[in-house]
Short mmCIF file of C-alpha atoms in Angstrom, two decimals:
data_model
loop_
_atom_site.label_atom_id
_atom_site.label_comp_id
_atom_site.label_asym_id
_atom_site.label_seq_id
_atom_site.Cartn_x
_atom_site.Cartn_y
_atom_site.Cartn_z
CA UNK A 10 -40.24 10.46 -29.10
CA UNK A 11 -41.57 11.76 -25.78
CA UNK A 12 -42.43 9.54 -22.84
CA UNK A 13 -45.94 10.64 -21.99
CA UNK A 14 -46.04 8.88 -18.62
CA UNK A 15 -46.07 11.33 -15.69
CA UNK A 16 -42.89 11.31 -13.76
CA UNK A 17 -44.84 11.13 -10.54
CA UNK A 18 -46.20 7.70 -11.63
CA UNK A 19 -42.72 6.18 -11.68
CA UNK A 20 -40.79 4.73 -8.79
CA UNK A 21 -37.41 5.96 -7.71
CA UNK A 22 -35.38 2.87 -6.78
CA UNK A 23 -37.90 1.50 -4.30
CA UNK A 24 -41.49 2.56 -3.92
CA UNK A 25 -41.45 1.85 -0.19
CA UNK A 26 -38.59 4.32 0.20
CA UNK A 27 -40.56 7.15 -1.41
CA UNK A 28 -44.07 6.75 -0.05
CA UNK A 29 -43.52 8.59 3.20
CA UNK A 30 -43.45 12.40 3.24
CA UNK A 31 -40.36 14.30 4.34
CA UNK A 32 -36.67 13.83 3.58
CA UNK A 33 -35.30 10.89 1.73
CA UNK A 34 -31.69 9.76 1.89
CA UNK A 35 -29.65 7.85 -0.69
CA UNK A 36 -26.15 6.44 -0.71
CA UNK A 37 -24.35 7.20 -3.97
CA UNK A 38 -21.73 4.46 -4.62
CA UNK A 39 -18.83 4.22 -7.10
CA UNK A 40 -16.74 1.06 -6.79
CA UNK A 41 -14.94 -0.29 -9.91
CA UNK A 42 -17.58 -0.76 -12.59
CA UNK A 43 -20.40 -0.53 -10.04
CA UNK A 44 -22.43 2.70 -9.84
CA UNK A 45 -25.50 2.72 -7.68
CA UNK A 46 -27.89 5.03 -5.87
CA UNK A 47 -29.15 3.09 -2.85
CA UNK A 48 -32.05 4.24 -0.64
CA UNK A 49 -31.47 4.58 3.11
CA UNK A 50 -34.80 4.05 4.89
CA UNK A 51 -35.21 5.77 8.31
CA UNK A 52 -34.29 3.67 11.37
CA UNK A 53 -32.91 0.76 9.34
CA UNK A 54 -29.23 -0.23 9.74
CA UNK A 55 -27.61 -0.54 6.29
CA UNK A 56 -24.66 -2.96 6.22
CA UNK A 57 -21.63 -2.17 4.02
CA UNK A 58 -18.93 -4.65 3.17
CA UNK A 59 -17.48 -7.32 0.88
CA UNK A 60 -19.97 -10.05 1.91
CA UNK A 61 -22.85 -10.71 -0.44
CA UNK A 62 -25.15 -10.64 2.59
CA UNK A 63 -24.54 -6.87 3.05
CA UNK A 64 -27.03 -4.34 1.82
CA UNK A 65 -24.19 -2.53 0.03
CA UNK A 66 -21.68 -4.93 -1.48
CA UNK A 67 -18.18 -3.53 -2.16
CA UNK A 68 -16.21 -5.43 -4.82
CA UNK A 69 -12.89 -4.57 -3.26
CA UNK A 70 -10.57 -7.02 -1.53
CA UNK A 71 -9.44 -4.24 0.81
CA UNK A 72 -12.93 -4.09 2.33
CA UNK A 73 -13.79 -6.36 5.24
CA UNK A 74 -16.69 -8.73 5.01
CA UNK A 75 -18.64 -6.40 7.30
CA UNK A 76 -16.91 -3.03 6.89
CA UNK A 77 -19.34 -0.57 8.36
CA UNK A 78 -23.04 0.19 8.97
CA UNK A 79 -25.01 3.29 8.13
CA UNK A 80 -28.18 4.36 9.95
CA UNK A 81 -30.50 7.31 9.51
CA UNK A 82 -31.93 8.01 12.94
CA UNK A 83 -33.73 11.06 14.28
CA UNK A 84 -32.76 13.13 11.19
CA UNK A 85 -29.08 12.32 11.63
CA UNK A 86 -26.94 9.95 9.58
CA UNK A 87 -24.63 7.72 11.67
CA UNK A 88 -21.71 5.72 10.18
CA UNK A 89 -20.10 3.00 12.29
CA UNK A 90 -16.90 1.23 11.45
CA UNK A 91 -17.25 -2.39 12.48
CA UNK A 92 -13.59 -3.05 13.30
CA UNK A 93 -12.46 -3.18 9.70
CA UNK A 94 -8.84 -4.02 8.94
CA UNK A 95 -8.05 -1.27 6.46
CA UNK A 96 -10.34 1.42 7.80
CA UNK A 97 -13.34 3.51 6.81
CA UNK A 98 -12.66 7.13 5.96
CA UNK A 99 -14.85 10.24 6.10
CA UNK A 100 -13.47 13.36 4.46
CA UNK A 101 -10.12 11.63 4.14
CA UNK A 102 -9.84 10.84 7.88
CA UNK A 103 -10.09 7.37 9.34
CA UNK A 104 -12.98 6.94 11.73
CA UNK A 105 -13.22 4.86 14.86
CA UNK A 106 -16.52 3.67 16.15
CA UNK A 107 -19.67 5.69 15.43
CA UNK A 108 -19.56 9.14 13.84
CA UNK A 109 -22.13 11.54 12.46
CA UNK A 110 -22.01 12.02 8.69
CA UNK A 111 -23.32 15.07 6.90
CA UNK A 112 -24.99 14.85 3.44
CA UNK A 113 -22.29 15.34 0.82
CA UNK A 114 -19.36 14.14 2.94
CA UNK A 115 -17.17 11.66 1.03
CA UNK A 116 -16.95 8.13 2.54
CA UNK A 117 -14.00 6.03 1.43
CA UNK A 118 -13.37 2.27 1.67
CA UNK A 119 -10.40 1.08 -0.36
CA UNK A 120 -11.03 2.32 -3.91
CA UNK A 121 -14.80 2.67 -3.31
CA UNK A 122 -16.27 6.11 -2.85
CA UNK A 123 -19.63 6.89 -1.38
CA UNK A 124 -21.64 9.99 -0.45
CA UNK A 125 -25.03 10.49 1.15
CA UNK A 126 -27.53 12.47 -0.89
CA UNK A 127 -30.45 13.97 0.98
CA UNK A 128 -33.64 14.76 -0.89
CA UNK A 129 -36.75 16.49 0.39
CA UNK A 130 -40.23 16.25 -1.09
CA UNK A 131 -43.14 18.63 -1.51
CA UNK A 132 -45.17 19.35 1.61
CA UNK A 133 -42.11 19.75 3.87
CA UNK A 134 -42.37 22.95 5.87
CA UNK A 135 -39.64 25.46 5.12
CA UNK A 136 -37.37 26.29 8.05
CA UNK A 137 -37.87 29.81 9.38
CA UNK A 138 -35.44 32.52 8.32
CA UNK A 139 -34.03 34.62 11.14
CA UNK A 140 -33.28 38.10 9.77
CA UNK A 141 -32.63 41.05 12.11
CA UNK A 142 -30.24 42.99 9.88
CA UNK A 143 -31.42 45.37 7.16
CA UNK A 144 -29.35 43.47 4.57
CA UNK A 145 -30.96 40.10 5.29
CA UNK A 146 -34.48 41.58 5.60
CA UNK A 147 -34.03 43.24 2.19
CA UNK A 148 -32.71 39.98 0.68
CA UNK A 149 -35.71 38.01 1.96
CA UNK A 150 -38.07 40.62 0.57
CA UNK A 151 -36.39 40.32 -2.80
CA UNK A 152 -36.61 36.51 -2.72
CA UNK A 153 -40.31 36.70 -1.91
CA UNK A 154 -40.87 39.27 -4.69
CA UNK A 155 -39.46 36.99 -7.39
CA UNK A 156 -40.90 33.74 -6.01
CA UNK A 157 -43.91 33.68 -8.36
CA UNK A 158 -41.67 34.08 -11.41
CA UNK A 159 -40.42 30.84 -12.92
CA UNK A 160 -36.99 32.29 -13.72
CA UNK A 161 -33.88 30.45 -12.58
CA UNK A 162 -32.11 31.88 -9.54
CA UNK A 163 -28.41 31.85 -8.61
CA UNK A 164 -27.40 32.46 -4.95
CA UNK A 165 -23.81 33.54 -4.40
CA UNK A 166 -22.23 33.50 -1.01
CA UNK A 167 -19.69 31.93 1.31
CA UNK A 168 -20.14 28.46 2.71
CA UNK A 169 -22.55 28.30 5.64
CA UNK A 170 -24.40 31.58 4.96
CA UNK A 171 -27.81 29.92 4.52
CA UNK A 172 -28.19 29.63 0.76
CA UNK A 173 -30.22 26.42 0.92
CA UNK A 174 -32.50 27.97 3.54
CA UNK A 175 -33.21 30.90 1.15
CA UNK A 176 -33.87 28.39 -1.70
CA UNK A 177 -36.41 26.59 0.47
CA UNK A 178 -38.03 29.89 1.37
CA UNK A 179 -38.31 30.82 -2.30
CA UNK A 180 -39.92 27.45 -3.08
CA UNK A 181 -42.36 27.75 -0.15
CA UNK A 182 -43.31 31.28 -1.30
CA UNK A 183 -43.93 30.28 -4.91
CA UNK A 184 -46.78 28.66 -6.83
CA UNK A 185 -44.73 25.45 -6.83
CA UNK A 186 -44.88 25.03 -3.04
CA UNK A 187 -47.16 22.01 -3.30
CA UNK A 188 -44.61 20.31 -5.56
CA UNK A 189 -41.35 18.63 -4.55
CA UNK A 190 -38.29 20.50 -3.38
CA UNK A 191 -35.15 18.48 -4.19
CA UNK A 192 -31.74 19.58 -2.92
CA UNK A 193 -28.43 18.07 -4.04
CA UNK A 194 -24.83 19.03 -3.50
CA UNK A 195 -23.16 18.86 -6.93
CA UNK A 196 -19.73 18.78 -5.34
CA UNK A 197 -20.53 15.58 -3.51
CA UNK A 198 -21.64 13.55 -6.56
CA UNK A 199 -18.87 11.23 -7.84
CA UNK A 200 -18.17 12.04 -11.50
CA UNK A 201 -19.05 8.49 -12.60
CA UNK A 202 -22.51 8.92 -11.05
CA UNK A 203 -23.22 12.53 -12.00
CA UNK A 204 -25.33 11.97 -15.12
CA UNK A 205 -27.25 9.05 -13.59
CA UNK A 206 -27.94 11.05 -10.40
CA UNK A 207 -29.11 14.14 -12.26
CA UNK A 208 -30.91 12.60 -15.23
CA UNK A 209 -31.63 9.01 -14.21
CA UNK A 210 -30.82 5.74 -16.01
CA UNK A 211 -32.55 2.78 -17.58
CA UNK A 212 -32.31 -0.80 -16.45
CA UNK A 213 -29.12 -2.36 -17.83
CA UNK A 214 -27.54 1.04 -18.67
CA UNK A 215 -24.39 -0.06 -16.80
CA UNK A 216 -23.16 -2.67 -14.34
CA UNK A 217 -25.36 -2.47 -11.25
CA UNK A 218 -28.26 -0.77 -13.01
CA UNK A 219 -30.83 -3.42 -12.05
CA UNK A 220 -33.90 -1.19 -12.46
CA UNK A 221 -34.98 2.06 -14.02
CA UNK A 222 -34.05 5.00 -11.79
CA UNK A 223 -35.26 8.58 -12.25
CA UNK A 224 -32.81 11.38 -11.53
CA UNK A 225 -33.25 14.51 -9.48
CA UNK A 226 -34.45 16.53 -12.46
CA UNK A 227 -37.38 14.18 -12.95
CA UNK A 228 -37.96 13.83 -9.21
CA UNK A 229 -38.35 17.61 -8.84
CA UNK A 230 -40.68 18.06 -11.83
CA UNK A 231 -43.58 20.29 -10.82
CA UNK A 232 -41.46 21.83 -8.10
CA UNK A 233 -37.97 23.22 -7.46
CA UNK A 234 -34.50 21.74 -7.84
CA UNK A 235 -31.72 23.19 -5.71
CA UNK A 236 -28.26 22.62 -7.10
CA UNK A 237 -25.75 23.46 -4.34
CA UNK A 238 -22.10 24.08 -5.40
CA UNK A 239 -23.14 24.03 -9.01
CA UNK A 240 -19.68 25.27 -10.01
CA UNK A 241 -18.21 21.81 -9.20
CA UNK A 242 -19.93 20.07 -12.15
CA UNK A 243 -17.72 18.74 -14.92
CA UNK A 244 -17.73 20.26 -18.37
CA UNK A 245 -19.41 17.12 -19.80
CA UNK A 246 -22.23 17.35 -17.21
CA UNK A 247 -22.53 21.09 -17.78
CA UNK A 248 -23.11 20.51 -21.52
CA UNK A 249 -25.87 17.96 -20.90
CA UNK A 250 -27.47 20.13 -18.22
CA UNK A 251 -27.59 23.12 -20.62
CA UNK A 252 -29.56 21.07 -23.13
CA UNK A 253 -32.01 19.93 -20.50
CA UNK A 254 -32.57 23.54 -19.36
CA UNK A 255 -33.01 24.79 -22.92
CA UNK A 256 -35.44 22.10 -24.09
CA UNK A 257 -37.23 21.07 -20.92
CA UNK A 258 -36.53 17.50 -21.91
CA UNK A 259 -34.04 14.89 -20.81
CA UNK A 260 -32.95 11.39 -21.79
CA UNK A 261 -32.00 8.93 -19.10
CA UNK A 262 -28.59 7.27 -19.30
CA UNK A 263 -29.02 4.23 -21.55
CA UNK A 264 -32.42 5.46 -22.75
CA UNK A 265 -33.77 6.20 -26.23
CA UNK A 266 -36.83 8.22 -25.33
CA UNK A 267 -37.06 11.76 -24.02
CA UNK A 268 -38.98 12.76 -20.89
CA UNK A 269 -40.57 16.17 -20.55
CA UNK A 270 -39.98 17.91 -17.22
CA UNK A 271 -41.27 21.12 -15.60
CA UNK A 272 -38.82 22.33 -12.97
CA UNK A 273 -37.51 25.57 -11.57
CA UNK A 274 -33.81 25.50 -10.90
CA UNK A 275 -32.19 27.42 -8.00
CA UNK A 276 -28.42 27.15 -7.93
CA UNK A 277 -25.81 28.20 -5.38
CA UNK A 278 -22.06 28.66 -5.35
CA UNK A 279 -19.41 30.04 -3.03
CA UNK A 280 -17.09 31.23 -5.85
CA UNK A 281 -17.14 33.43 -8.93
CA UNK A 282 -18.23 30.97 -11.60
CA UNK A 283 -18.96 33.79 -14.06
CA UNK A 284 -15.23 34.39 -14.41
CA UNK A 285 -14.23 30.71 -14.18
CA UNK A 286 -13.00 29.50 -17.59
CA UNK A 287 -14.05 25.92 -16.62
CA UNK A 288 -17.68 26.93 -16.29
CA UNK A 289 -19.68 27.34 -19.46
CA UNK A 290 -20.84 30.97 -20.02
CA UNK A 291 -24.05 29.88 -21.72
CA UNK A 292 -24.95 27.67 -18.76
CA UNK A 293 -24.14 30.44 -16.33
CA UNK A 294 -26.59 32.81 -17.99
CA UNK A 295 -29.23 30.04 -18.03
CA UNK A 296 -28.82 29.51 -14.30
CA UNK A 297 -28.45 33.22 -13.36
CA UNK A 298 -31.55 34.86 -14.82
CA UNK A 299 -31.87 36.29 -11.33
CA UNK A 300 -28.95 36.41 -8.98
CA UNK A 301 -28.57 37.38 -5.35
CA UNK A 302 -25.53 37.85 -3.14
CA UNK A 303 -25.88 36.38 0.37
CA UNK A 304 -23.83 38.44 2.82
CA UNK A 305 -21.47 36.66 5.28
CA UNK A 306 -22.34 36.69 8.92
CA UNK A 307 -19.47 39.08 9.83
CA UNK A 308 -21.14 41.77 7.65
CA UNK A 309 -24.46 41.52 9.49
CA UNK A 310 -23.63 41.45 13.24
CA UNK A 311 -27.23 42.24 14.11
CA UNK A 312 -28.15 38.73 13.00
CA UNK A 313 -25.68 37.02 15.30
CA UNK A 314 -27.67 37.61 18.51
CA UNK A 315 -30.98 36.73 16.85
CA UNK A 316 -29.58 33.57 15.30
CA UNK A 317 -27.84 32.50 18.50
CA UNK A 318 -31.07 32.84 20.51
CA UNK A 319 -33.01 31.00 17.80
CA UNK A 320 -30.47 28.13 17.62
CA UNK A 321 -30.24 27.63 21.38
CA UNK A 322 -34.04 27.54 21.53
CA UNK A 323 -34.11 25.01 18.69
CA UNK A 324 -31.26 22.80 20.00
CA UNK A 325 -32.42 22.75 23.62
CA UNK A 326 -36.13 22.53 23.03
CA UNK A 327 -36.59 25.85 24.83
CA UNK A 328 -34.94 24.64 28.06
CA UNK A 329 -31.81 26.77 27.87
CA UNK A 330 -30.80 30.36 27.08
CA UNK A 331 -27.81 32.61 26.54
CA UNK A 332 -26.63 35.29 28.95
CA UNK A 333 -26.26 38.79 27.49
CA UNK A 334 -22.51 38.55 28.16
CA UNK A 335 -22.36 35.37 26.06
CA UNK A 336 -24.21 37.11 23.23
CA UNK A 337 -21.67 39.92 23.35
CA UNK A 338 -18.86 37.39 23.17
CA UNK A 339 -20.45 35.77 20.14
CA UNK A 340 -20.78 39.14 18.37
CA UNK A 341 -17.05 39.66 18.75
CA UNK A 342 -16.16 36.54 16.75
CA UNK A 343 -15.35 36.79 13.00
CA UNK A 344 -17.34 33.65 12.11
CA UNK A 345 -15.43 32.57 8.97
CA UNK A 346 -17.74 29.52 8.76
CA UNK A 347 -20.83 31.77 9.10
CA UNK A 348 -24.09 30.37 10.45
CA UNK A 349 -22.89 26.79 10.23
CA UNK A 350 -19.96 27.62 12.49
CA UNK A 351 -22.20 29.47 14.96
CA UNK A 352 -24.48 26.44 15.15
CA UNK A 353 -21.56 24.10 15.69
CA UNK A 354 -20.18 26.26 18.50
CA UNK A 355 -23.50 26.42 20.28
CA UNK A 356 -24.10 22.66 19.89
CA UNK A 357 -20.62 21.90 21.30
CA UNK A 358 -21.15 24.40 24.15
CA UNK A 359 -24.43 22.79 25.24
CA UNK A 360 -22.96 19.30 24.98
CA UNK A 361 -20.20 20.18 27.42
CA UNK A 362 -22.30 22.10 29.94
CA UNK A 363 -25.57 21.35 31.72
CA UNK A 364 -26.02 25.03 32.71
CA UNK A 365 -29.47 26.24 31.82
CA UNK A 366 -28.08 29.72 31.28
CA UNK A 367 -25.01 29.70 29.07
CA UNK A 368 -22.32 32.25 29.88
CA UNK A 369 -19.11 33.24 28.06
CA UNK A 370 -17.07 30.62 29.92
CA UNK A 371 -19.39 27.87 28.58
CA UNK A 372 -18.83 28.85 24.94
CA UNK A 373 -16.59 26.43 23.00
CA UNK A 374 -14.81 29.25 21.21
CA UNK A 375 -11.39 28.82 19.61
CA UNK A 376 -9.55 30.62 16.83
CA UNK A 377 -10.26 28.70 13.67
CA UNK A 378 -9.91 28.98 9.93
CA UNK A 379 -12.98 28.44 7.75
CA UNK A 380 -11.60 25.48 5.85
CA UNK A 381 -10.71 23.58 9.05
CA UNK A 382 -13.70 24.71 11.08
CA UNK A 383 -15.20 21.32 11.95
CA UNK A 384 -11.88 19.81 13.02
CA UNK A 385 -11.16 22.81 15.27
CA UNK A 386 -14.55 22.53 16.96
CA UNK A 387 -14.17 18.78 17.39
CA UNK A 388 -10.70 19.37 18.82
CA UNK A 389 -12.15 21.68 21.53
CA UNK A 390 -14.60 19.01 22.65
CA UNK A 391 -12.08 16.16 22.24
CA UNK A 392 -9.43 17.93 24.36
CA UNK A 393 -11.83 18.64 27.20
CA UNK A 394 -13.18 15.09 27.27
CA UNK A 395 -9.70 13.55 27.21
CA UNK A 396 -8.49 15.83 29.92
CA UNK A 397 -11.47 14.96 32.12
CA UNK A 398 -11.06 11.21 31.52
CA UNK A 399 -7.33 11.44 32.30
CA UNK A 400 -7.97 13.30 35.53
CA UNK A 401 -10.54 10.63 36.52
CA UNK A 402 -8.40 7.64 35.52
CA UNK A 403 -10.79 6.75 32.74
CA UNK A 404 -13.88 6.68 34.98
CA UNK A 405 -16.67 7.92 32.71
CA UNK A 406 -19.16 8.74 35.51
CA UNK A 407 -16.57 10.82 37.32
CA UNK A 408 -15.42 12.51 34.09
CA UNK A 409 -19.02 13.38 33.24
CA UNK A 410 -19.51 14.95 36.68
CA UNK A 411 -16.25 16.88 36.18
CA UNK A 412 -17.52 18.22 32.83
CA UNK A 413 -20.94 19.04 34.32
CA UNK A 414 -22.83 16.74 31.92
CA UNK A 415 -24.63 13.42 32.24
CA UNK A 416 -22.79 10.14 31.61
CA UNK A 417 -25.08 9.48 28.67
CA UNK A 418 -24.17 12.85 27.11
CA UNK A 419 -20.50 12.03 27.58
CA UNK A 420 -20.83 8.61 25.91
CA UNK A 421 -22.80 10.19 23.01
CA UNK A 422 -20.08 12.78 22.45
CA UNK A 423 -17.31 10.14 22.66
CA UNK A 424 -19.08 7.98 20.05
CA UNK A 425 -19.51 10.95 17.77
CA UNK A 426 -15.79 11.76 18.00
CA UNK A 427 -14.71 8.11 17.68
CA UNK A 428 -13.20 8.03 21.17
CA UNK A 429 -13.04 4.52 22.57
CA UNK A 430 -13.44 4.02 26.30
CA UNK A 431 -10.33 2.74 28.04
CA UNK A 432 -10.55 0.41 31.10
CA UNK A 433 -10.76 2.47 34.25
CA UNK A 434 -8.54 1.85 37.21
CA UNK A 435 -11.56 2.27 39.41
CA UNK A 436 -14.94 0.67 38.92
CA UNK A 437 -17.12 2.85 36.70
#
C-alpha cells in the first residue's frame, strides 16, 4: 500500500525548525536504547545532560546534570563543556570550554554518542566554484553537461577536494534546482541511527520515537540527496538502500506502508569502493551510473592562487589580501588536506595577524600529515598564543598586542582551542 500524502506536507521533527529557508541542523543521539534526531534551531542554546530539564537528556550516570551546551550561531556550531566531571569529547579528545564543532564530528559523553547532521533546503544559493586549472574547468563543464540527466553520480576524490561543492553545483544546474538539496555524511551516522536517519521512522518504532520522523530520502524528494562518504555504510544499510533506489519506494522504520519518493542521488567517497569486498557491487553500479574523479589540489597548482585569493576575500570581507610572495609560498606546499587545509591555514593566519596585506611570515604553515591536519594547525595557533601569554605573564591585552591582534580576537581563539585564562600577575 502506498502512502499518497506528499512528503512535503509532513513535518520533520518540529515544524518550527523547518519553516525557515537555508540550512537546518540536527543532533543525532545514540545512548543506550535511546535513538533520537533532535533539531538545533539557530541562536538557541541546547542543553545536554542527565537532568530531565535538559533539552537532550542522557541516560548515563557518567554524565553530569548539565554536561554541555550546543549552539548554532552565525553558521557555526559551538559546543561548550559546562565543567563536567567525566568530560565531553570531540573526535576522541576531551574539550575544555567552548570549541567549534564541524558537522559529522563525533561527540562522546560516557557511552552516549552524538553527531551533528547539517541539512540544506531548496532555494539555497550554491557556493561559487573557483577553477583556474584546465582539469577543474573540464570537470565543471562535465558536471554541467550531465546536470539535466537524472542519472546517479559518484564523485571520487581525496578528503577536502570539494566534492560537496561540485554536488551543489550539479543540483543548482539541474531541473531539480527549485527542490531541496540535502547533504549527509554517512560516516558520521551512528549505526543504530542509520536506517532511521536515512529512511525515517514511525511514532513508537523504538524507545525515544515520540513522533513520526521523515528521513533524508523523503526530505530530499523532488530534489537531490548528497551522500558523502557513502562507502562507510554497513552492509545491512546498503541492502535497504539498494531496494529504495531500485523501486523508488521506502518504508519507514516501524511502518507498514510504503512511501513513493523522487530523488536524484549524488554520492562521494575518498576510497576505491568498487574493489572493496564490503561494499555491494550491485549498489555500486546503482550509485555510479556516472562517475567523476576530483583531482587533489597538488595536481592543479594553478587553482591554489585563485582559491587563496577567493578564500581571503571571503574570510575577511574584502578587507585583506595576499602578497605575491605569500601566494608563491602557498603554491610550494603539498596540501595533503587539499582545499580544506588551505582554508584552515588562511583562517589561522588571519586570526594571528592584523596585517591587511598577508606576507609569507604571516602564514601559519607547518609540515603536517593529512590525517592529523586539524590538530597540527591548532597546534600552530596554540603554541604562539601560549608563548605570547607566557612572555606577558598571562596578561591578555599585552599578549594580544604582542601577537598583533585585538584582545577580542585573542579571547575568541582561546575559547575555540579550549584554553582557559590563567590569573595574570599584572592587572589585565
